CSV table of C-alpha atoms in Angstrom, one decimal:
chain,number,residue,atom,x,y,z
O,1,UNK,CA,19.9,-0.8,-22.8
O,2,UNK,CA,19.7,-4.6,-22.5
O,3,UNK,CA,18.6,-4.5,-18.9
O,4,UNK,CA,15.4,-2.5,-19.4
O,5,UNK,CA,13.7,-4.8,-22.0
O,6,UNK,CA,15.0,-7.9,-20.1
O,7,UNK,CA,13.5,-6.7,-16.8
O,8,UNK,CA,10.2,-5.7,-18.3
O,9,UNK,CA,9.9,-8.8,-20.5
O,10,UNK,CA,10.5,-11.1,-17.6
O,11,UNK,CA,8.1,-9.2,-15.4
O,12,UNK,CA,5.3,-9.3,-18.0
O,13,UNK,CA,5.9,-12.9,-18.7
O,14,UNK,CA,5.7,-13.8,-15.0
O,15,UNK,CA,2.5,-11.8,-14.7
O,16,UNK,CA,0.9,-13.6,-17.7
O,17,UNK,CA,1.7,-16.9,-16.0
O,18,UNK,CA,0.3,-15.7,-12.7
O,19,UNK,CA,-2.9,-14.4,-14.3
O,20,UNK,CA,-3.4,-17.6,-16.3
O,21,UNK,CA,-3.1,-19.8,-13.2
O,22,UNK,CA,-4.7,-17.7,-10.4
O,23,UNK,CA,-6.7,-14.7,-11.6
O,24,UNK,CA,-10.4,-14.8,-12.6
O,25,UNK,CA,-13.3,-12.4,-12.7
O,26,UNK,CA,-16.1,-12.4,-10.1
O,27,UNK,CA,-18.8,-14.9,-10.5
O,28,UNK,CA,-21.8,-13.5,-12.6
O,29,UNK,CA,-24.8,-12.7,-10.5
O,30,UNK,CA,-27.6,-15.2,-10.9
O,31,UNK,CA,-30.4,-13.0,-9.6
O,32,UNK,CA,-31.6,-10.0,-11.4
O,33,UNK,CA,-31.5,-7.9,-8.2
O,34,UNK,CA,-27.9,-8.7,-7.6
O,35,UNK,CA,-27.1,-8.0,-11.2
O,36,UNK,CA,-28.7,-4.6,-11.0
O,37,UNK,CA,-26.7,-3.8,-7.8
O,38,UNK,CA,-23.4,-4.8,-9.6
O,39,UNK,CA,-24.3,-2.6,-12.6
O,40,UNK,CA,-25.1,0.4,-10.4
O,41,UNK,CA,-21.9,0.0,-8.6
O,42,UNK,CA,-19.9,-0.1,-11.8
O,43,UNK,CA,-21.7,2.9,-13.3
O,44,UNK,CA,-21.2,4.9,-10.1
O,45,UNK,CA,-17.5,4.0,-9.8
O,46,UNK,CA,-16.2,3.9,-13.4
O,47,UNK,CA,-16.6,7.7,-14.0
O,48,UNK,CA,-14.5,8.4,-11.0
O,49,UNK,CA,-12.0,5.8,-12.2
O,50,UNK,CA,-11.8,7.5,-15.6
O,51,UNK,CA,-11.1,10.9,-13.9
O,52,UNK,CA,-8.3,9.4,-11.9
O,53,UNK,CA,-6.8,7.9,-15.1
O,54,UNK,CA,-6.8,11.3,-16.7
O,55,UNK,CA,-5.2,12.8,-13.6
O,56,UNK,CA,-2.3,10.2,-13.5
O,57,UNK,CA,-1.6,9.7,-17.2
O,58,UNK,CA,-2.2,13.2,-18.6
O,59,UNK,CA,-2.2,15.6,-15.7
O,60,UNK,CA,0.7,14.3,-13.6
O,61,UNK,CA,2.7,13.4,-16.8
O,62,UNK,CA,2.4,17.0,-18.1
O,63,UNK,CA,3.1,18.4,-14.6
O,64,UNK,CA,6.5,16.8,-14.7
O,65,UNK,CA,7.5,18.3,-18.1
O,66,UNK,CA,8.9,21.5,-16.5
O,67,UNK,CA,12.4,20.3,-17.4
O,68,UNK,CA,12.8,21.6,-21.0
O,69,UNK,CA,14.9,18.7,-22.3
O,70,UNK,CA,13.4,15.9,-20.3
O,71,UNK,CA,9.7,16.1,-21.3
O,72,UNK,CA,9.6,12.9,-23.4
O,73,UNK,CA,11.3,11.0,-20.6
O,74,UNK,CA,9.0,12.5,-17.9
O,75,UNK,CA,5.8,11.6,-19.7
O,76,UNK,CA,6.9,8.1,-20.8
O,77,UNK,CA,8.5,7.1,-17.5
O,78,UNK,CA,5.4,8.3,-15.7
O,79,UNK,CA,3.2,6.2,-18.0
O,80,UNK,CA,5.5,3.2,-17.7
O,81,UNK,CA,5.6,3.3,-13.9
O,82,UNK,CA,1.9,3.7,-13.6
O,83,UNK,CA,1.3,0.5,-15.6
O,84,UNK,CA,4.1,-1.4,-13.9
O,85,UNK,CA,3.2,-0.4,-10.4
O,86,UNK,CA,-0.5,-1.1,-10.9
O,87,UNK,CA,0.1,-4.7,-12.1
O,88,UNK,CA,2.7,-5.3,-9.4
O,89,UNK,CA,0.2,-4.0,-6.7
O,90,UNK,CA,-2.5,-6.2,-8.2
O,91,UNK,CA,-0.4,-9.3,-7.8
O,92,UNK,CA,0.7,-8.5,-4.2
O,93,UNK,CA,-2.8,-7.5,-3.0
O,94,UNK,CA,-4.3,-10.6,-4.6
O,95,UNK,CA,-1.8,-12.8,-2.8
O,96,UNK,CA,-2.1,-11.0,0.5
O,97,UNK,CA,-5.7,-10.2,0.8
O,98,UNK,CA,-7.9,-11.8,-1.9
O,99,UNK,CA,-6.5,-15.3,-2.4
O,100,UNK,CA,-9.3,-17.7,-1.7
O,101,UNK,CA,-9.6,-21.3,-2.8
O,102,UNK,CA,-6.6,-20.9,-5.1
O,103,UNK,CA,-8.0,-18.0,-7.0
O,104,UNK,CA,-7.9,-14.2,-7.0
O,105,UNK,CA,-11.3,-12.7,-8.1
O,106,UNK,CA,-10.7,-9.4,-10.0
O,107,UNK,CA,-13.1,-6.5,-10.0
O,108,UNK,CA,-13.0,-2.7,-10.6
O,109,UNK,CA,-12.6,-1.9,-6.9
O,110,UNK,CA,-9.4,-4.0,-6.7
O,111,UNK,CA,-8.0,-2.3,-9.8
O,112,UNK,CA,-8.8,1.1,-8.3
O,113,UNK,CA,-6.9,0.2,-5.1
O,114,UNK,CA,-4.0,-0.9,-7.1
O,115,UNK,CA,-3.9,2.5,-8.9
O,116,UNK,CA,-3.8,4.2,-5.6
O,117,UNK,CA,-0.8,2.1,-4.7
O,118,UNK,CA,0.8,3.2,-8.0
O,119,UNK,CA,0.2,6.9,-7.2
O,120,UNK,CA,2.8,6.6,-4.3
O,121,UNK,CA,5.5,5.6,-6.8
O,122,UNK,CA,4.6,8.4,-9.3
O,123,UNK,CA,4.9,11.0,-6.5
O,124,UNK,CA,8.1,9.6,-4.9
O,125,UNK,CA,9.8,9.6,-8.3
O,126,UNK,CA,9.5,13.4,-8.3
O,127,UNK,CA,12.4,13.6,-5.8
O,128,UNK,CA,14.9,12.0,-8.2
O,129,UNK,CA,13.4,13.0,-11.5
O,130,UNK,CA,15.9,13.3,-14.3
O,131,UNK,CA,18.9,11.9,-12.4
O,132,UNK,CA,17.9,8.2,-12.5
O,133,UNK,CA,17.7,5.6,-15.2
O,134,UNK,CA,14.5,3.8,-16.1
O,135,UNK,CA,15.9,0.6,-14.5
O,136,UNK,CA,16.5,2.4,-11.3
O,137,UNK,CA,12.9,3.7,-11.3
O,138,UNK,CA,11.5,0.2,-11.9
O,139,UNK,CA,13.5,-1.2,-9.0
O,140,UNK,CA,12.3,1.7,-6.9
O,141,UNK,CA,8.7,0.9,-7.8
O,142,UNK,CA,9.3,-2.8,-7.1
O,143,UNK,CA,10.5,-2.0,-3.6
O,144,UNK,CA,8.0,0.8,-2.8
O,145,UNK,CA,4.8,-1.0,-3.5
O,146,UNK,CA,5.1,-3.8,-0.8
O,147,UNK,CA,6.3,-1.2,1.7
O,148,UNK,CA,3.3,0.9,0.9
O,149,UNK,CA,0.9,-2.0,1.2
O,150,UNK,CA,2.3,-2.9,4.6
O,151,UNK,CA,2.2,0.7,5.8
O,152,UNK,CA,-1.4,1.2,4.6
O,153,UNK,CA,-2.6,-2.0,6.3
O,154,UNK,CA,-1.1,-1.0,9.6
O,155,UNK,CA,-2.5,2.6,9.4
O,156,UNK,CA,-6.0,1.7,8.2
O,157,UNK,CA,-6.7,-1.8,9.6
O,158,UNK,CA,-4.6,-1.8,12.8
O,159,UNK,CA,-4.8,1.8,13.9
O,160,UNK,CA,-8.2,2.6,12.4
O,161,UNK,CA,-7.0,5.9,10.9
O,162,UNK,CA,-9.7,7.9,9.0
O,163,UNK,CA,-8.2,9.0,5.6
O,164,UNK,CA,-10.5,8.7,2.7
O,165,UNK,CA,-8.5,10.9,0.4
O,166,UNK,CA,-5.0,9.4,1.1
O,167,UNK,CA,-3.5,12.4,2.8
O,168,UNK,CA,-1.5,10.2,5.2
O,169,UNK,CA,-1.4,6.9,3.5
O,170,UNK,CA,-0.5,8.2,0.0
O,171,UNK,CA,0.8,11.8,0.1
O,172,UNK,CA,2.8,11.7,3.3
O,173,UNK,CA,4.1,8.2,2.7
O,174,UNK,CA,5.2,8.8,-0.9
O,175,UNK,CA,6.8,12.1,0.0
O,176,UNK,CA,9.1,10.8,2.7
O,177,UNK,CA,9.8,7.6,0.8
O,178,UNK,CA,11.1,9.7,-2.2
O,179,UNK,CA,13.1,11.9,0.1
O,180,UNK,CA,14.7,8.8,1.7
O,181,UNK,CA,15.6,7.4,-1.7
O,182,UNK,CA,17.1,10.8,-2.7
O,183,UNK,CA,19.2,11.1,0.4
O,184,UNK,CA,20.6,7.5,0.2
O,185,UNK,CA,21.2,7.7,-3.6
O,186,UNK,CA,22.9,11.1,-3.7
O,187,UNK,CA,24.8,11.0,-0.5
O,188,UNK,CA,27.5,13.3,-1.6
O,189,UNK,CA,25.1,16.0,-2.7
O,190,UNK,CA,24.6,17.5,-6.1
O,191,UNK,CA,25.4,20.8,-7.9
O,192,UNK,CA,22.9,23.5,-6.9
O,193,UNK,CA,21.7,24.0,-10.5
O,194,UNK,CA,22.3,21.7,-13.5
O,195,UNK,CA,22.8,23.5,-16.9
O,196,UNK,CA,19.7,21.6,-18.3
O,197,UNK,CA,17.6,22.1,-15.2
O,198,UNK,CA,16.3,25.6,-15.8
O,199,UNK,CA,12.7,25.6,-17.1
O,200,UNK,CA,11.8,27.5,-20.3
O,201,UNK,CA,8.5,29.4,-21.0
O,202,UNK,CA,7.3,26.4,-23.1
O,203,UNK,CA,8.1,23.8,-20.5
O,204,UNK,CA,6.5,25.8,-17.8
O,205,UNK,CA,3.4,26.2,-19.9
O,206,UNK,CA,3.1,22.5,-20.5
O,207,UNK,CA,3.5,21.9,-16.7
O,208,UNK,CA,0.9,24.5,-16.0
O,209,UNK,CA,-1.6,22.7,-18.3
O,210,UNK,CA,-0.9,19.5,-16.3
O,211,UNK,CA,-1.7,21.4,-13.1
O,212,UNK,CA,-5.0,22.6,-14.5
O,213,UNK,CA,-6.0,19.0,-15.5
O,214,UNK,CA,-5.1,17.7,-12.0
O,215,UNK,CA,-7.0,20.6,-10.4
O,216,UNK,CA,-10.2,19.9,-12.4
O,217,UNK,CA,-10.3,16.1,-11.7
O,218,UNK,CA,-8.9,16.1,-8.1
O,219,UNK,CA,-12.4,15.9,-6.4
O,220,UNK,CA,-12.8,12.4,-8.0
O,221,UNK,CA,-9.6,11.2,-6.5
O,222,UNK,CA,-10.7,12.3,-3.0
O,223,UNK,CA,-14.3,11.2,-3.2
O,224,UNK,CA,-14.1,7.8,-5.0
O,225,UNK,CA,-13.7,5.7,-1.9
O,226,UNK,CA,-16.2,7.6,0.2
O,227,UNK,CA,-19.6,6.1,1.0
O,228,UNK,CA,-22.1,7.1,-1.7
O,229,UNK,CA,-24.5,9.7,-0.5
O,230,UNK,CA,-23.9,12.5,2.0
O,231,UNK,CA,-20.2,11.5,2.7
O,232,UNK,CA,-19.3,11.5,-1.0
O,233,UNK,CA,-21.2,14.8,-1.6
O,234,UNK,CA,-19.5,16.4,1.3
O,235,UNK,CA,-16.1,15.2,0.2
O,236,UNK,CA,-16.6,16.7,-3.3
O,237,UNK,CA,-17.7,20.1,-1.9
O,238,UNK,CA,-14.9,20.3,0.6
O,239,UNK,CA,-12.3,19.4,-2.0
O,240,UNK,CA,-13.5,22.1,-4.4
O,241,UNK,CA,-13.6,24.7,-1.7
O,242,UNK,CA,-10.1,23.8,-0.4
O,243,UNK,CA,-8.6,23.8,-3.9
O,244,UNK,CA,-10.3,27.1,-4.9
O,245,UNK,CA,-8.9,28.8,-1.8
O,246,UNK,CA,-5.5,27.3,-2.4
O,247,UNK,CA,-5.3,28.6,-5.9
O,248,UNK,CA,-6.1,32.2,-4.8
O,249,UNK,CA,-3.7,32.0,-1.8
O,250,UNK,CA,-0.9,30.7,-4.1
O,251,UNK,CA,-1.2,33.7,-6.3
O,252,UNK,CA,-1.2,36.1,-3.4
O,253,UNK,CA,1.8,34.5,-1.7
O,254,UNK,CA,3.8,34.1,-4.9
O,255,UNK,CA,3.2,37.8,-5.9
O,256,UNK,CA,4.3,39.0,-2.4
O,257,UNK,CA,7.4,36.8,-2.4
O,258,UNK,CA,8.7,37.4,-5.9
O,259,UNK,CA,10.3,40.6,-7.1
O,260,UNK,CA,8.0,43.3,-8.6
O,261,UNK,CA,5.0,41.2,-7.7
O,262,UNK,CA,5.4,38.8,-10.6
O,263,UNK,CA,4.1,35.3,-10.3
O,264,UNK,CA,6.4,32.2,-10.2
O,265,UNK,CA,5.2,29.4,-12.5
O,266,UNK,CA,6.7,26.8,-10.1
O,267,UNK,CA,4.5,28.2,-7.3
O,268,UNK,CA,1.4,28.1,-9.4
O,269,UNK,CA,2.1,24.5,-10.6
O,270,UNK,CA,2.4,23.2,-7.1
O,271,UNK,CA,0.7,25.5,-4.6
O,272,UNK,CA,-2.6,25.4,-6.5
O,273,UNK,CA,-2.8,21.6,-5.8
O,274,UNK,CA,-1.9,21.8,-2.1
O,275,UNK,CA,-5.6,22.1,-1.1
O,276,UNK,CA,-6.4,18.7,-2.6
O,277,UNK,CA,-3.6,17.1,-0.6
O,278,UNK,CA,-4.6,18.6,2.7
O,279,UNK,CA,-8.3,17.9,2.5
O,280,UNK,CA,-8.1,14.2,2.0
O,281,UNK,CA,-8.0,13.2,5.7
O,282,UNK,CA,-11.1,15.4,6.6
O,283,UNK,CA,-13.0,15.5,3.3
O,284,UNK,CA,-16.0,13.4,4.5
O,285,UNK,CA,-16.1,14.7,8.1
O,286,UNK,CA,-18.8,17.0,9.3
O,287,UNK,CA,-17.1,20.3,9.4
O,288,UNK,CA,-18.2,23.8,8.3
O,289,UNK,CA,-17.3,25.0,4.8
O,290,UNK,CA,-15.1,27.7,6.2
O,291,UNK,CA,-12.8,25.0,7.6
O,292,UNK,CA,-12.2,23.7,4.0
O,293,UNK,CA,-11.4,27.2,2.8
O,294,UNK,CA,-9.0,27.8,5.7
O,295,UNK,CA,-7.2,24.5,5.2
O,296,UNK,CA,-6.8,25.2,1.5
O,297,UNK,CA,-5.3,28.6,2.1
O,298,UNK,CA,-2.9,27.3,4.8
O,299,UNK,CA,-1.7,24.4,2.7
O,300,UNK,CA,-1.0,26.7,-0.3
O,301,UNK,CA,0.8,29.1,1.9
O,302,UNK,CA,2.9,26.3,3.4
O,303,UNK,CA,3.7,25.0,-0.1
O,304,UNK,CA,4.8,28.4,-1.5
O,305,UNK,CA,6.9,29.2,1.6
O,306,UNK,CA,8.4,25.8,1.4
O,307,UNK,CA,9.6,26.4,-2.1
O,308,UNK,CA,10.9,29.8,-1.2
O,309,UNK,CA,12.7,29.0,2.1
O,310,UNK,CA,12.6,25.4,3.2
O,311,UNK,CA,13.9,23.6,0.1
O,312,UNK,CA,17.1,25.8,-0.2
O,313,UNK,CA,17.6,25.3,3.6
O,314,UNK,CA,17.3,21.5,3.4
O,315,UNK,CA,19.7,21.5,0.4
O,316,UNK,CA,22.3,23.5,2.3
O,317,UNK,CA,22.0,21.8,5.7
O,318,UNK,CA,21.2,18.2,4.7
O,319,UNK,CA,22.4,18.1,1.1
O,320,UNK,CA,18.9,16.9,0.3
O,321,UNK,CA,17.9,16.8,-3.3
O,322,UNK,CA,14.1,17.3,-4.0
O,323,UNK,CA,13.8,17.8,-7.8
O,324,UNK,CA,10.1,18.4,-8.0
O,325,UNK,CA,9.6,19.8,-4.5
O,326,UNK,CA,7.4,16.9,-3.4
O,327,UNK,CA,8.1,17.9,0.3
O,328,UNK,CA,6.4,21.2,-0.3
O,329,UNK,CA,3.4,19.8,-2.3
O,330,UNK,CA,2.8,16.5,-0.5
O,331,UNK,CA,4.8,16.4,2.8
O,332,UNK,CA,3.9,19.8,4.3
O,333,UNK,CA,0.2,19.8,3.3
O,334,UNK,CA,-0.1,16.1,4.2
O,335,UNK,CA,1.2,16.7,7.7
O,336,UNK,CA,-1.1,19.7,8.1
O,337,UNK,CA,-4.1,17.6,6.9
O,338,UNK,CA,-3.2,14.8,9.4
O,339,UNK,CA,-3.1,17.4,12.2
O,340,UNK,CA,-6.4,18.9,11.0
O,341,UNK,CA,-8.1,15.5,11.1
O,342,UNK,CA,-7.1,15.1,14.7
O,343,UNK,CA,-8.4,18.6,15.6
O,344,UNK,CA,-11.7,17.9,13.7
O,345,UNK,CA,-12.3,14.7,15.6
O,346,UNK,CA,-11.7,16.5,19.0
O,347,UNK,CA,-14.0,19.4,18.0
O,348,UNK,CA,-16.7,16.9,17.0
O,349,UNK,CA,-16.6,15.4,20.5
O,350,UNK,CA,-17.6,18.5,22.4
O,351,UNK,CA,-21.2,17.4,22.8
O,352,UNK,CA,-20.5,13.7,23.5
O,353,UNK,CA,-18.2,11.5,25.4
O,354,UNK,CA,-14.6,12.6,24.8
O,355,UNK,CA,-12.8,9.4,25.5
O,356,UNK,CA,-13.5,7.6,22.2
O,357,UNK,CA,-12.9,10.7,20.2
O,358,UNK,CA,-9.6,11.4,22.0
O,359,UNK,CA,-8.5,7.9,21.2
O,360,UNK,CA,-9.3,8.4,17.6
O,361,UNK,CA,-7.4,11.6,17.5
O,362,UNK,CA,-4.3,9.8,18.9
O,363,UNK,CA,-4.7,7.2,16.2
O,364,UNK,CA,-4.6,9.9,13.6
O,365,UNK,CA,-1.3,11.2,15.0
O,366,UNK,CA,0.1,7.6,15.3
O,367,UNK,CA,-0.9,7.0,11.7
O,368,UNK,CA,1.1,10.0,10.6
O,369,UNK,CA,4.2,8.8,12.6
O,370,UNK,CA,3.9,5.3,11.1
O,371,UNK,CA,3.7,6.7,7.6
O,372,UNK,CA,6.7,9.0,8.0
O,373,UNK,CA,8.9,6.4,9.9
O,374,UNK,CA,8.1,3.4,7.6
O,375,UNK,CA,8.5,5.5,4.4
O,376,UNK,CA,11.8,7.0,5.4
O,377,UNK,CA,13.3,3.7,6.4
O,378,UNK,CA,12.0,2.0,3.2
O,379,UNK,CA,13.3,4.9,1.1
O,380,UNK,CA,16.7,4.9,2.6
O,381,UNK,CA,17.1,1.1,2.0
O,382,UNK,CA,15.8,1.4,-1.5
O,383,UNK,CA,18.1,4.3,-2.3
O,384,UNK,CA,21.1,2.3,-1.1
O,385,UNK,CA,20.0,-0.5,-3.4
O,386,UNK,CA,19.7,1.9,-6.4
O,387,UNK,CA,23.4,2.7,-6.0
O,388,UNK,CA,24.3,-0.7,-7.5
O,389,UNK,CA,26.5,-0.2,-10.7
O,390,UNK,CA,24.5,-2.6,-12.8
O,391,UNK,CA,21.4,-0.2,-12.6
O,392,UNK,CA,23.2,2.3,-14.9
O,393,UNK,CA,22.7,5.6,-13.1
O,394,UNK,CA,23.4,8.4,-15.7
O,395,UNK,CA,26.5,10.6,-15.0
O,396,UNK,CA,25.8,14.1,-13.8
O,397,UNK,CA,26.5,15.7,-17.2
O,398,UNK,CA,24.0,13.4,-19.0
O,399,UNK,CA,21.1,14.0,-16.7
O,400,UNK,CA,17.9,15.8,-17.7
O,401,UNK,CA,18.3,14.9,-21.4
O,402,UNK,CA,15.8,12.9,-23.6
O,403,UNK,CA,18.5,12.0,-26.1
O,404,UNK,CA,19.9,9.5,-23.7
O,405,UNK,CA,16.7,7.4,-23.9
O,406,UNK,CA,14.9,8.4,-27.1
O,407,UNK,CA,15.6,8.6,-30.8
O,408,UNK,CA,15.0,12.2,-31.6
O,409,UNK,CA,14.7,12.9,-35.3
O,410,UNK,CA,15.5,16.6,-35.2
O,411,UNK,CA,18.8,16.0,-33.5
O,412,UNK,CA,19.6,13.2,-35.9
O,413,UNK,CA,19.0,15.5,-38.9
O,414,UNK,CA,20.6,18.6,-37.4
O,415,UNK,CA,23.3,17.6,-34.9
O,416,UNK,CA,24.5,20.3,-32.6
O,417,UNK,CA,27.8,22.0,-33.4
O,418,UNK,CA,30.7,20.1,-32.0
O,419,UNK,CA,28.6,17.0,-31.2
O,420,UNK,CA,30.5,14.4,-33.2
O,421,UNK,CA,29.7,10.7,-33.5
O,422,UNK,CA,32.7,9.9,-31.4
O,423,UNK,CA,31.5,12.1,-28.6
O,424,UNK,CA,28.0,10.6,-28.8
O,425,UNK,CA,29.4,7.1,-28.6
O,426,UNK,CA,31.6,8.1,-25.6
O,427,UNK,CA,28.6,9.5,-23.8
O,428,UNK,CA,26.5,6.4,-24.2
O,429,UNK,CA,29.4,4.2,-23.2
O,430,UNK,CA,29.9,6.2,-20.0
């Protein structure tokens, strides 16, 4: 309880000092023509930026509230990690890529790229949601951001991978980083089902609302970095088609897999978004609309089957804990999207010279391998770091409970039977 404010206070103080010394805004344009170009760029980018803000703060925050007694913590920790990771990414990117003449010039595009880096943290945290303390999550974000920036630089700048929507650089990377953290942090495995882990109709409803918000705004996330014009238009259309097909396929697969044809809220909350994950690597490519529909359906099917069969299998065979099923929503569709991008490049080469296109397809596969390898290694090392006793990992019987981190008035006025002051003090001490 002292470590969290101390860590955040020192971080924000150091950031204030860094901004005071090294960060400034772009020089104002002297010519009216340049000023008009800057204004048009801001007006064309900021609506996308606002959509992404709604996705991350509201949509993703609500999506994580499926745990009935951990909703306050899920929303608040998601909001905290977004702001912390974005500022940390701004500092690192400024020092590595934008430090000229002793200054870092800040603009909306750099802020947007920093938010994309923060997305990786928000996804990775899903693997260990509810079983980690805020201090552990902040250390995880501190370690993940530089690993992500290095991975993204190798994939995009060195290998030349095409990935406008972050299928490989964001979704695949964040998935396997989170799974690496989970494997190293919970080496002995966990109970198959925690008493506070079962969703309720109210928590499932809130999570479903979060999915709907993400579903509506997802095309902005995919299209924001595309070239304005045909590429951006094509990316928006492909994303809408893939997500629409994914939503219908999710309901079909869930109904067939569940008893009496009833739908699983968990399948709907995740499978409906799988089309947005898979389409990112091919969103701006010249492909027929039927390809977007097919990819959306395949990704949703892979996601639902992953929840039904693969997650229990990984839990039994590898003692792997994946609390939010990020492997099913981000790992499987992300891998499928990377493979689809290589195929799309090879198909596009049928009327031209194949050598250059074949080389690009190999680069897509190499980018996928780099994302998985670097993220797994970084996640395992980060998970080992999170085992330090000073980071206050909650004991198993206190996981998934808001009362450990929040002052809840109803509980203060109406304590539960048998929950004495001495028991509460003992719980906090442990």
